[in-house]
Coordinates of C-alpha atoms in Angstrom, one line a residue:
M728 CA -126.9 192.9 265.7
N729 CA -124.3 192.9 268.1
P730 CA -124.8 193.4 271.3
Q731 CA -124.2 196.9 271.5
G732 CA -127.2 197.1 268.4
E733 CA -124.6 198.3 265.5
R734 CA -123.3 196.0 263.0
W735 CA -119.8 195.2 263.2
T736 CA -117.0 196.9 261.0
A737 CA -115.3 195.4 257.9
E738 CA -111.8 195.4 260.2
Q739 CA -113.9 193.4 263.0
V740 CA -115.2 190.7 261.0
L741 CA -111.6 189.8 258.8
A742 CA -109.5 189.5 262.6
L743 CA -111.9 186.5 262.8
A744 CA -110.4 184.9 259.5
P745 CA -108.4 182.1 260.3
D746 CA -105.8 182.6 258.0
A747 CA -104.8 185.6 255.1
T748 CA -105.9 183.2 252.4
S749 CA -109.7 183.0 254.0
R750 CA -109.3 186.5 254.3
T751 CA -109.1 186.7 251.1
A752 CA -111.6 184.6 249.4
G753 CA -114.2 186.0 252.4
G754 CA -113.6 189.6 250.7
K755 CA -114.2 187.9 247.2
L756 CA -117.2 186.7 248.5
A757 CA -118.8 190.0 249.5
A758 CA -120.7 191.2 247.0
A759 CA -125.3 191.2 246.8
G760 CA -124.9 188.8 243.3
T761 CA -123.1 185.8 245.3
W762 CA -125.7 186.2 248.2
S763 CA -129.9 185.2 248.2
G764 CA -132.1 185.1 250.8
A765 CA -129.8 187.2 253.3
G766 CA -131.0 188.3 256.3
A767 CA -130.2 189.2 260.0
H768 CA -132.4 188.9 262.7
G769 CA -131.1 189.2 266.5
Q770 CA -127.6 188.1 267.0
A771 CA -127.8 186.0 263.3
V772 CA -127.0 186.5 260.5
W773 CA -128.2 183.9 257.4
G774 CA -128.2 183.8 253.9
L775 CA -127.6 181.1 250.6
C776 CA -123.9 181.3 248.9
S777 CA -123.8 180.4 245.1
G778 CA -121.3 178.1 244.8
S779 CA -120.4 175.3 241.8
G780 CA -122.6 172.5 243.0
S781 CA -126.2 172.7 241.5
K782 CA -126.8 174.0 245.7
P783 CA -126.0 177.0 247.4
Y784 CA -124.1 176.4 250.6
Q785 CA -126.4 177.2 253.6
T786 CA -124.4 179.7 256.0
V787 CA -125.5 181.1 259.1
V788 CA -123.9 182.3 261.7
D789 CA -124.4 183.0 266.2
L790 CA -122.8 186.6 266.4
N791 CA -122.9 185.1 269.9
G792 CA -119.6 183.6 270.4
P793 CA -119.2 184.1 268.0
G794 CA -120.3 180.2 265.8
Y795 CA -120.6 179.6 262.6
R796 CA -122.6 176.8 259.9
C797 CA -122.0 176.4 256.5
S798 CA -123.0 172.9 253.9
C799 CA -119.9 173.5 252.1
P800 CA -116.2 171.0 252.4
S801 CA -114.3 173.8 254.6
R802 CA -112.5 172.3 257.2
K803 CA -111.7 176.0 258.3
F804 CA -113.5 178.1 260.9
P805 CA -114.8 180.1 259.7
C806 CA -115.1 179.6 256.0
K807 CA -115.0 182.5 253.6
H808 CA -118.9 181.6 252.7
A809 CA -119.0 182.8 256.8
L810 CA -116.6 185.5 256.0
G811 CA -118.0 186.9 252.9
L812 CA -121.4 186.7 254.3
L813 CA -120.5 188.9 257.6
L814 CA -118.4 191.4 254.9
L815 CA -121.5 191.9 253.4
W816 CA -123.3 192.4 256.4
T817 CA -121.2 195.3 257.3
S818 CA -122.1 196.6 255.1
G819 CA -125.4 197.8 255.8
E820 CA -129.7 197.8 256.1
G821 CA -129.3 197.6 251.4
S822 CA -127.3 194.1 251.6
V823 CA -128.3 191.7 254.1
P824 CA -131.8 193.7 255.9
G825 CA -132.8 192.6 259.3
G826 CA -135.8 191.9 260.3
G827 CA -137.0 189.1 259.2
E828 CA -137.3 185.8 260.7
P829 CA -134.2 183.0 259.8
P830 CA -135.3 180.0 257.7
E831 CA -135.9 176.7 259.3
W832 CA -132.3 175.3 258.1
A833 CA -131.0 178.2 259.8
E834 CA -133.2 178.4 262.8
Q835 CA -132.3 174.9 263.6
W836 CA -128.9 175.5 263.9
L837 CA -129.3 178.2 266.4
G838 CA -131.9 176.2 268.9
D839 CA -129.6 173.6 268.6
R840 CA -126.7 175.9 269.7
R841 CA -128.8 177.9 272.0
E842 CA -129.5 174.6 273.9
R843 CA -126.2 173.5 274.6
A844 CA -125.1 176.6 275.5
E845 CA -128.0 176.4 278.5
K846 CA -127.1 173.0 279.5
P847 CA -123.5 173.6 280.1
A848 CA -123.9 177.0 281.9
A849 CA -126.8 174.9 284.1
G850 CA -124.3 172.4 284.8
A851 CA -122.0 174.6 285.9
R852 CA -124.1 176.3 288.3
D853 CA -124.9 173.2 290.3
G854 CA -121.4 172.2 290.3
G855 CA -122.2 169.3 287.7
P856 CA -119.6 169.3 284.5
G857 CA -119.2 172.4 282.4
P858 CA -117.8 173.4 279.3
G859 CA -114.6 172.1 278.8
G860 CA -113.3 174.7 277.2
G861 CA -115.5 175.8 274.2
T862 CA -118.1 178.2 276.2
G863 CA -115.6 179.2 278.4
D864 CA -112.4 180.6 276.6
G865 CA -110.5 176.8 276.0
A866 CA -108.8 176.3 279.2
G867 CA -108.7 173.1 280.4
K868 CA -110.7 169.8 279.4
G869 CA -113.2 168.6 281.1
G870 CA -115.0 169.3 284.2
S871 CA -115.5 168.4 287.9
G872 CA -119.0 167.4 288.3
G873 CA -120.9 164.8 290.9
A874 CA -120.5 161.7 289.5
A875 CA -116.7 162.3 289.1
D876 CA -115.2 160.7 291.8
P877 CA -113.5 162.8 294.1
E878 CA -111.0 160.8 295.7
A879 CA -109.7 159.3 292.5
A880 CA -109.8 163.0 291.8
R881 CA -107.5 164.4 295.5
R882 CA -105.2 161.1 294.0
R883 CA -104.3 162.2 290.8
A884 CA -104.4 166.1 291.7
E885 CA -101.6 164.5 294.8
R886 CA -99.5 162.4 291.8
R887 CA -98.6 165.2 289.6
A888 CA -98.1 167.6 292.4
Q889 CA -95.1 165.0 293.5
R890 CA -93.9 165.0 289.9
I891 CA -94.0 168.8 289.3
A892 CA -92.1 169.0 292.7
A893 CA -89.5 166.3 291.6
G894 CA -89.5 168.0 288.2
A895 CA -88.7 171.4 290.7
A896 CA -85.7 169.5 291.4
E897 CA -84.4 168.0 289.0
L898 CA -84.4 172.5 287.7
E899 CA -82.4 172.9 290.3
R900 CA -80.2 171.3 290.0
R901 CA -79.3 172.0 286.2
L902 CA -79.3 176.0 286.9
A903 CA -76.9 174.7 290.5
D904 CA -74.6 173.6 287.4
L905 CA -74.8 176.2 285.1
L906 CA -73.9 178.4 287.2
R907 CA -70.8 176.6 288.9
D908 CA -69.5 176.3 285.6
G909 CA -69.8 179.9 284.6
L910 CA -72.7 181.1 282.4
A911 CA -70.5 180.9 279.3
S912 CA -70.5 177.2 279.0
A913 CA -74.2 178.5 278.1
D914 CA -73.4 179.8 275.2
R915 CA -71.2 176.0 274.3
A916 CA -73.8 174.5 275.6
G917 CA -76.2 174.8 272.5
Y918 CA -79.8 173.7 272.6
G919 CA -78.9 169.9 273.2
A920 CA -78.8 169.7 277.6
W921 CA -81.5 172.4 277.6
D922 CA -84.1 170.1 275.9
E923 CA -83.4 167.3 277.7
T924 CA -84.3 169.5 280.5
A925 CA -87.5 170.7 278.6
A926 CA -88.4 166.8 278.4
R927 CA -87.5 166.1 281.7
M928 CA -90.6 169.3 282.4
I929 CA -93.1 167.6 280.1
D930 CA -92.2 164.6 282.1
A931 CA -93.4 165.9 285.3
Q932 CA -96.2 167.8 283.7
A933 CA -94.9 171.1 284.2
P934 CA -95.1 172.5 281.0
G935 CA -94.5 176.6 282.7
L936 CA -91.5 174.5 283.8
E937 CA -90.7 173.7 280.8
A938 CA -91.7 177.2 278.5
R939 CA -89.3 178.9 281.2
V940 CA -86.8 176.0 280.0
R941 CA -87.2 177.0 276.2
E942 CA -86.1 180.7 277.2
L943 CA -83.1 179.4 279.0
A944 CA -82.2 178.0 276.3
A945 CA -83.2 180.5 273.7
I946 CA -81.4 183.5 275.3
P947 CA -77.3 182.6 274.5
S948 CA -78.0 183.4 271.1
S949 CA -79.9 187.0 271.7
G950 CA -77.9 188.9 271.3
P951 CA -75.7 191.8 273.3
G952 CA -76.0 191.4 276.7
W953 CA -77.5 187.8 277.4
P954 CA -75.4 187.0 280.2
A955 CA -76.8 189.4 282.4
R956 CA -80.5 188.7 280.7
L957 CA -79.6 184.8 281.6
L958 CA -78.6 185.4 285.0
E959 CA -82.3 187.3 285.2
E960 CA -83.8 184.8 284.0
C961 CA -82.4 181.6 285.9
A962 CA -83.4 183.9 289.5
L963 CA -86.7 184.0 288.3
A964 CA -86.6 180.0 287.2
H965 CA -85.3 179.4 290.8
L966 CA -87.9 181.8 292.7
L967 CA -90.6 179.9 290.8
N968 CA -88.7 176.3 292.2
Q969 CA -88.6 177.4 295.6
G970 CA -92.3 178.4 295.5
F971 CA -93.8 175.7 294.4
L972 CA -91.7 173.1 296.3
H973 CA -92.3 175.0 299.4
L974 CA -96.3 175.8 298.6
D975 CA -97.5 175.4 302.2
R976 CA -95.1 178.8 303.9
L977 CA -96.8 181.2 301.2
P978 CA -100.0 183.6 301.3
E979 CA -103.0 181.8 300.1
K980 CA -103.2 184.3 296.8
L981 CA -99.1 183.6 295.8
A982 CA -99.4 180.5 296.7
A983 CA -102.5 180.4 293.9
T984 CA -100.4 182.3 291.3
T985 CA -97.2 180.3 291.9
R986 CA -99.1 177.1 290.6
T987 CA -100.9 178.9 287.5
R988 CA -97.2 180.1 286.7
V989 CA -96.1 176.2 286.9
G990 CA -99.1 174.9 284.8
L991 CA -101.8 173.6 287.3
T992 CA -104.9 175.3 286.3
T993 CA -108.8 174.6 287.6
P994 CA -110.9 173.9 284.8
V995 CA -113.2 176.2 283.3
A996 CA -116.9 173.9 284.9
E997 CA -115.1 173.7 287.9
L998 CA -113.7 177.8 288.0
L999 CA -117.2 178.4 286.2
A1000 CA -119.4 176.8 289.7
T1001 CA -117.1 178.0 292.5
E1002 CA -115.4 181.7 291.4
E1003 CA -117.8 184.9 291.6
A1004 CA -119.0 185.9 288.5
I1005 CA -118.4 189.0 287.7
R1006 CA -121.5 190.8 285.4
D1007 CA -120.0 194.0 283.3
R1008 CA -120.1 194.9 280.1
W1009 CA -117.2 193.9 278.5
L1010 CA -114.8 195.9 276.2
V1011 CA -112.6 193.7 273.6
L1012 CA -109.6 195.8 273.8
G1013 CA -107.2 193.8 271.5
R1014 CA -106.0 190.0 270.0
Q1015 CA -103.3 188.5 269.2
D1016 CA -101.9 184.6 267.9
G1017 CA -99.6 182.7 268.7
T1018 CA -97.7 179.2 268.7
D1019 CA -94.9 176.7 270.0
G1020 CA -95.2 174.6 266.9
R1021 CA -97.5 172.5 269.3
L1022 CA -100.2 174.1 269.8
T1023 CA -102.2 177.9 268.7
T1024 CA -103.2 180.2 271.4
R1025 CA -105.1 182.9 271.9
R1026 CA -105.0 186.0 274.2
I1027 CA -108.4 187.6 273.1
W1028 CA -108.0 190.9 276.2
L1029 CA -111.3 192.8 278.1
R1030 CA -111.2 196.2 280.2
G1031 CA -114.9 196.1 281.7
E1032 CA -117.3 199.3 281.4
R1033 CA -118.6 199.7 285.6
T1034 CA -115.7 197.9 287.1
R1035 CA -112.6 198.9 284.9
R1036 CA -111.1 195.5 285.6
M1037 CA -109.0 194.1 282.8
A1038 CA -109.0 190.4 281.8
L1039 CA -107.4 187.7 279.8
L1040 CA -109.4 185.3 277.6
L1041 CA -107.4 181.7 276.5
S1042 CA -108.4 179.0 273.5
F1043 CA -106.3 176.8 272.5
S1044 CA -105.9 174.9 269.3
A1045 CA -103.4 172.6 266.9
P1046 CA -101.3 174.3 264.7
G1047 CA -103.1 175.5 261.5
Q1048 CA -105.9 175.8 263.1
S1049 CA -108.4 178.9 264.8
P1050 CA -109.4 179.1 268.0
G1051 CA -112.6 178.6 268.8
L1052 CA -113.0 181.5 270.8
A1053 CA -113.6 184.4 268.2
L1054 CA -114.3 188.1 269.5
P1055 CA -113.6 190.8 267.3
T1056 CA -112.0 193.6 268.5
G1057 CA -113.9 196.1 269.5
L1058 CA -117.1 194.5 270.4
V1059 CA -118.9 195.0 273.3
L1060 CA -119.6 191.7 275.8
D1061 CA -122.8 192.1 278.0
A1062 CA -121.7 188.5 280.4
D1063 CA -120.2 187.1 283.1
L1064 CA -116.2 186.6 283.9
A1065 CA -114.9 183.9 286.8
Y1066 CA -111.6 185.1 287.3
Y1067 CA -108.6 182.3 287.5
P1068 CA -107.2 182.9 291.5
A1069 CA -103.9 184.9 291.2
A1070 CA -102.2 187.0 293.4
R1071 CA -103.7 189.6 291.0
P1072 CA -106.0 187.7 289.5
L1073 CA -106.3 188.5 284.9
R1074 CA -107.2 185.2 283.0
A1075 CA -110.8 184.3 283.2
A1076 CA -113.3 182.4 281.8
I1077 CA -116.9 183.6 280.6
G1078 CA -120.0 182.3 282.1
T1079 CA -123.3 183.4 280.9
R1080 CA -123.9 185.9 278.1
H1081 CA -127.0 188.4 278.6
E1082 CA -129.2 189.9 276.0
E1083 CA -129.0 193.3 276.9
V1084 CA -132.2 196.2 275.2
A1085 CA -129.3 198.3 273.0
E1086 CA -130.3 201.9 274.4
A1087 CA -129.5 204.3 271.5
A1088 CA -126.4 206.6 271.3
P1089 CA -125.1 210.2 269.9
P1090 CA -122.7 208.6 267.3
V1091 CA -118.7 210.2 268.2
A1092 CA -117.8 209.6 264.5
P1093 CA -119.7 209.6 260.8
P1094 CA -120.4 206.4 260.2
A1095 CA -118.9 204.0 257.9
A1096 CA -120.9 202.5 256.1
E1097 CA -124.9 202.5 256.3
G1098 CA -125.8 201.1 259.5
C1099 CA -122.5 201.0 261.1
E1100 CA -121.8 203.0 264.5
V1101 CA -118.1 203.7 264.8
P1102 CA -116.7 203.4 267.8
G1103 CA -114.3 206.4 269.4
A1104 CA -111.2 205.1 271.5
P1105 CA -111.6 204.0 274.8
E1106 CA -110.6 205.9 277.9
G1107 CA -106.7 205.6 278.2
C1108 CA -103.6 206.7 281.0
D1109 CA -100.5 208.4 280.9
V1110 CA -96.6 206.5 280.8
E1111 CA -96.5 207.0 285.0
T1112 CA -99.8 205.9 285.7
A1113 CA -99.3 202.7 283.3
L1114 CA -95.9 202.2 284.9
A1115 CA -96.9 202.5 288.3
V1116 CA -100.0 200.1 287.7
Y1117 CA -97.2 197.2 286.3
G1118 CA -95.4 198.6 289.1
A1119 CA -97.7 197.9 291.4
V1120 CA -98.5 194.3 289.8
L1121 CA -95.0 193.0 289.8
G1122 CA -94.6 193.3 293.5
E1123 CA -97.6 190.9 293.8
D1124 CA -96.8 188.1 290.7
P1125 CA -92.5 188.3 290.2
W1126 CA -93.1 186.1 287.4
L1127 CA -95.3 188.9 285.3
D1128 CA -93.4 189.4 282.0
G1129 CA -96.6 192.7 281.1
W1130 CA -99.7 194.3 282.0
P1131 CA -102.4 195.4 279.7
V1132 CA -102.9 199.1 279.7
V1133 CA -104.6 201.5 277.4
L1134 CA -102.0 204.4 276.6
A1135 CA -103.8 207.5 275.8
D1136 CA -102.5 210.7 274.1
V1137 CA -98.8 209.0 273.2
V1138 CA -96.6 209.7 269.8
P1139 CA -94.6 207.1 268.1
V1140 CA -91.6 207.9 268.0
P1141 CA -88.9 205.8 266.2
G1142 CA -85.1 205.6 267.0
D1143 CA -81.6 204.5 266.4
D1144 CA -82.3 202.8 269.6
G1145 CA -85.8 201.7 268.9
W1146 CA -89.1 202.8 269.0
Q1147 CA -90.7 205.0 271.5
L1148 CA -94.1 206.0 272.9
A1149 CA -93.6 209.7 273.7
D1150 CA -96.0 211.2 276.5
E1151 CA -97.0 214.8 275.2
R1152 CA -98.4 216.0 278.5
S1153 CA -95.5 214.9 280.5
G1154 CA -92.7 214.7 278.5
S1155 CA -92.2 211.2 279.5
A1156 CA -91.5 208.0 277.0
L1157 CA -92.0 204.8 277.5
P1158 CA -89.2 202.5 275.0
V1159 CA -91.1 199.8 273.0
D1160 CA -90.0 196.5 273.6
P1161 CA -87.9 195.1 270.6
R1162 CA -89.2 191.6 270.2
C1163 CA -92.2 193.9 268.8
A1164 CA -89.8 194.4 266.2
G1165 CA -91.1 191.8 262.6
R1166 CA -94.4 191.2 264.6
T1167 CA -95.5 194.2 265.2
D1168 CA -96.7 196.8 262.5
L1169 CA -94.6 200.1 264.1
W1170 CA -94.6 202.1 260.8
Q1171 CA -98.4 201.7 260.5
L1172 CA -99.8 202.5 263.8
M1173 CA -97.1 206.4 262.6
A1174 CA -99.5 206.7 259.8
I1175 CA -101.8 206.6 261.9
S1176 CA -100.3 208.7 264.4
G1177 CA -99.3 211.5 261.5
G1178 CA -96.6 213.0 263.9
G1179 CA -100.0 213.5 266.2
P1180 CA -101.4 211.9 269.7
V1181 CA -102.8 207.9 269.8
T1182 CA -104.7 205.2 272.2
V1183 CA -102.6 203.1 272.1
F1184 CA -103.4 199.4 274.1
G1185 CA -100.4 196.9 274.8
E1186 CA -99.0 195.3 277.4
C1187 CA -96.3 197.2 279.7
G1188 CA -93.4 195.2 280.9
H1189 CA -90.6 195.4 282.2
R1190 CA -88.7 194.6 278.0
G1191 CA -91.5 198.8 277.5
F1192 CA -94.2 198.8 275.8
S1193 CA -95.9 196.3 273.6
P1194 CA -98.3 198.2 271.2
I1195 CA -101.1 195.5 270.6
T1196 CA -104.5 197.7 268.7
T1197 CA -105.2 201.3 268.0
W1198 CA -107.6 203.4 267.3
D1199 CA -108.9 205.3 264.0
P1200 CA -111.6 205.3 264.8
T1201 CA -112.7 202.5 265.0
P1202 CA -110.2 200.0 266.5
V1203 CA -106.8 199.0 264.3
S1204 CA -104.5 195.6 264.7
L1205 CA -101.3 196.1 264.8
I1206 CA -100.2 192.7 265.2
G1207 CA -98.9 192.0 261.5
T1208 CA -100.3 188.7 259.4
A1209 CA -97.5 187.0 259.9
A1210 CA -96.9 187.6 263.5
Q1211 CA -100.6 186.1 264.5
G1212 CA -99.8 182.9 264.0
G1213 CA -96.2 183.0 264.6
T1214 CA -94.2 182.4 268.6
R1215 CA -94.8 185.9 270.8

């Protein structure tokens, strides 16, 4: 069982698949005749899957993570056997009975996994080496343990800050040249000049500045109105450059935000050791994967049941591989989170995960299958409140592209000028971000709505609202399969 005492839904399991092929293959293996010795106990699910060889594949899943182990030769995580086992488990006690003890091969892996999880957590509490992202959110490599040389680390940090400052100064000169020659010159210059500037930002170890340069390069080909958008982004890039070049003049929280925006982050182990741990029951609101051709980034949004705070977890992997952090939408996770310093903290890392005894709760809807309770949609706000929240956060972080919000009782409305989410209570409407075309299944949202109000989670920004998840009544991802592997 998960921390809520419920079995997952098939949609939650399929959301873990690294690609569409794995979804299809896993679905074919979700048949009782394929499995033997299947069982579930606590946070573990295990079984033997018959394959092409003489010996069945040993498959075990730790729901606390989740984590997977299979004796098959696949390099995908989770593999089709793990997906098939979980899909079979979602169908209820009749297919994968609960209450038994794991076999020796499964218990050995589960025990080793628990030991590995306990050691980094203890190290982080003691100020020693912690997870370099695997146990946390995937960001940050290595730790800042007591064995490291603090003076050497300080010198490395100073050298990197000097390189970033040099990169910011060079980008300032590039922006000045662009404005002196006129914005029309950006349309004629093409990508070449911007690619050279982006390469300089990589050399300066400033990935945040590199990302802004590449966005500037793409604007001239973005359609009507591009000069105004280019000028806006130039102004934001200039503001970021000047902020980093004058960090000592900024308030502490704004300085932390500026460091993050240029690409300086705190290692996970250091974060867990130094920042306050906030324990709550965190609801997974949505997930989105994106790639820039060199790195796949997974974003997972959470909201605290008690604190009502939003959190964003990031994990990374090489292209073609699934990032390690895989929390299905709709899961409630009892855990400690540590927020990265910022003017308005959002990004966080997972610390200690707590196991709890699930309390019986009255069902909010008929169960989808035996042994599986169907959760209702989370509490949301209206359009005016969403805009007010985004405006307040934007005042603290001028480079903010969007802020996570749950909208309640909105109706999706297509139109010639784009989609809108109409608030039936106030009569106001929020435009859908035009960039959602091709990556968000808005017609699926329309079908679920049926012309009536729905609850939608997404990001509210200056370009509009980007839908990510809706409820019917279980969570439904609105990010298309192709978009999960595309750019955001």
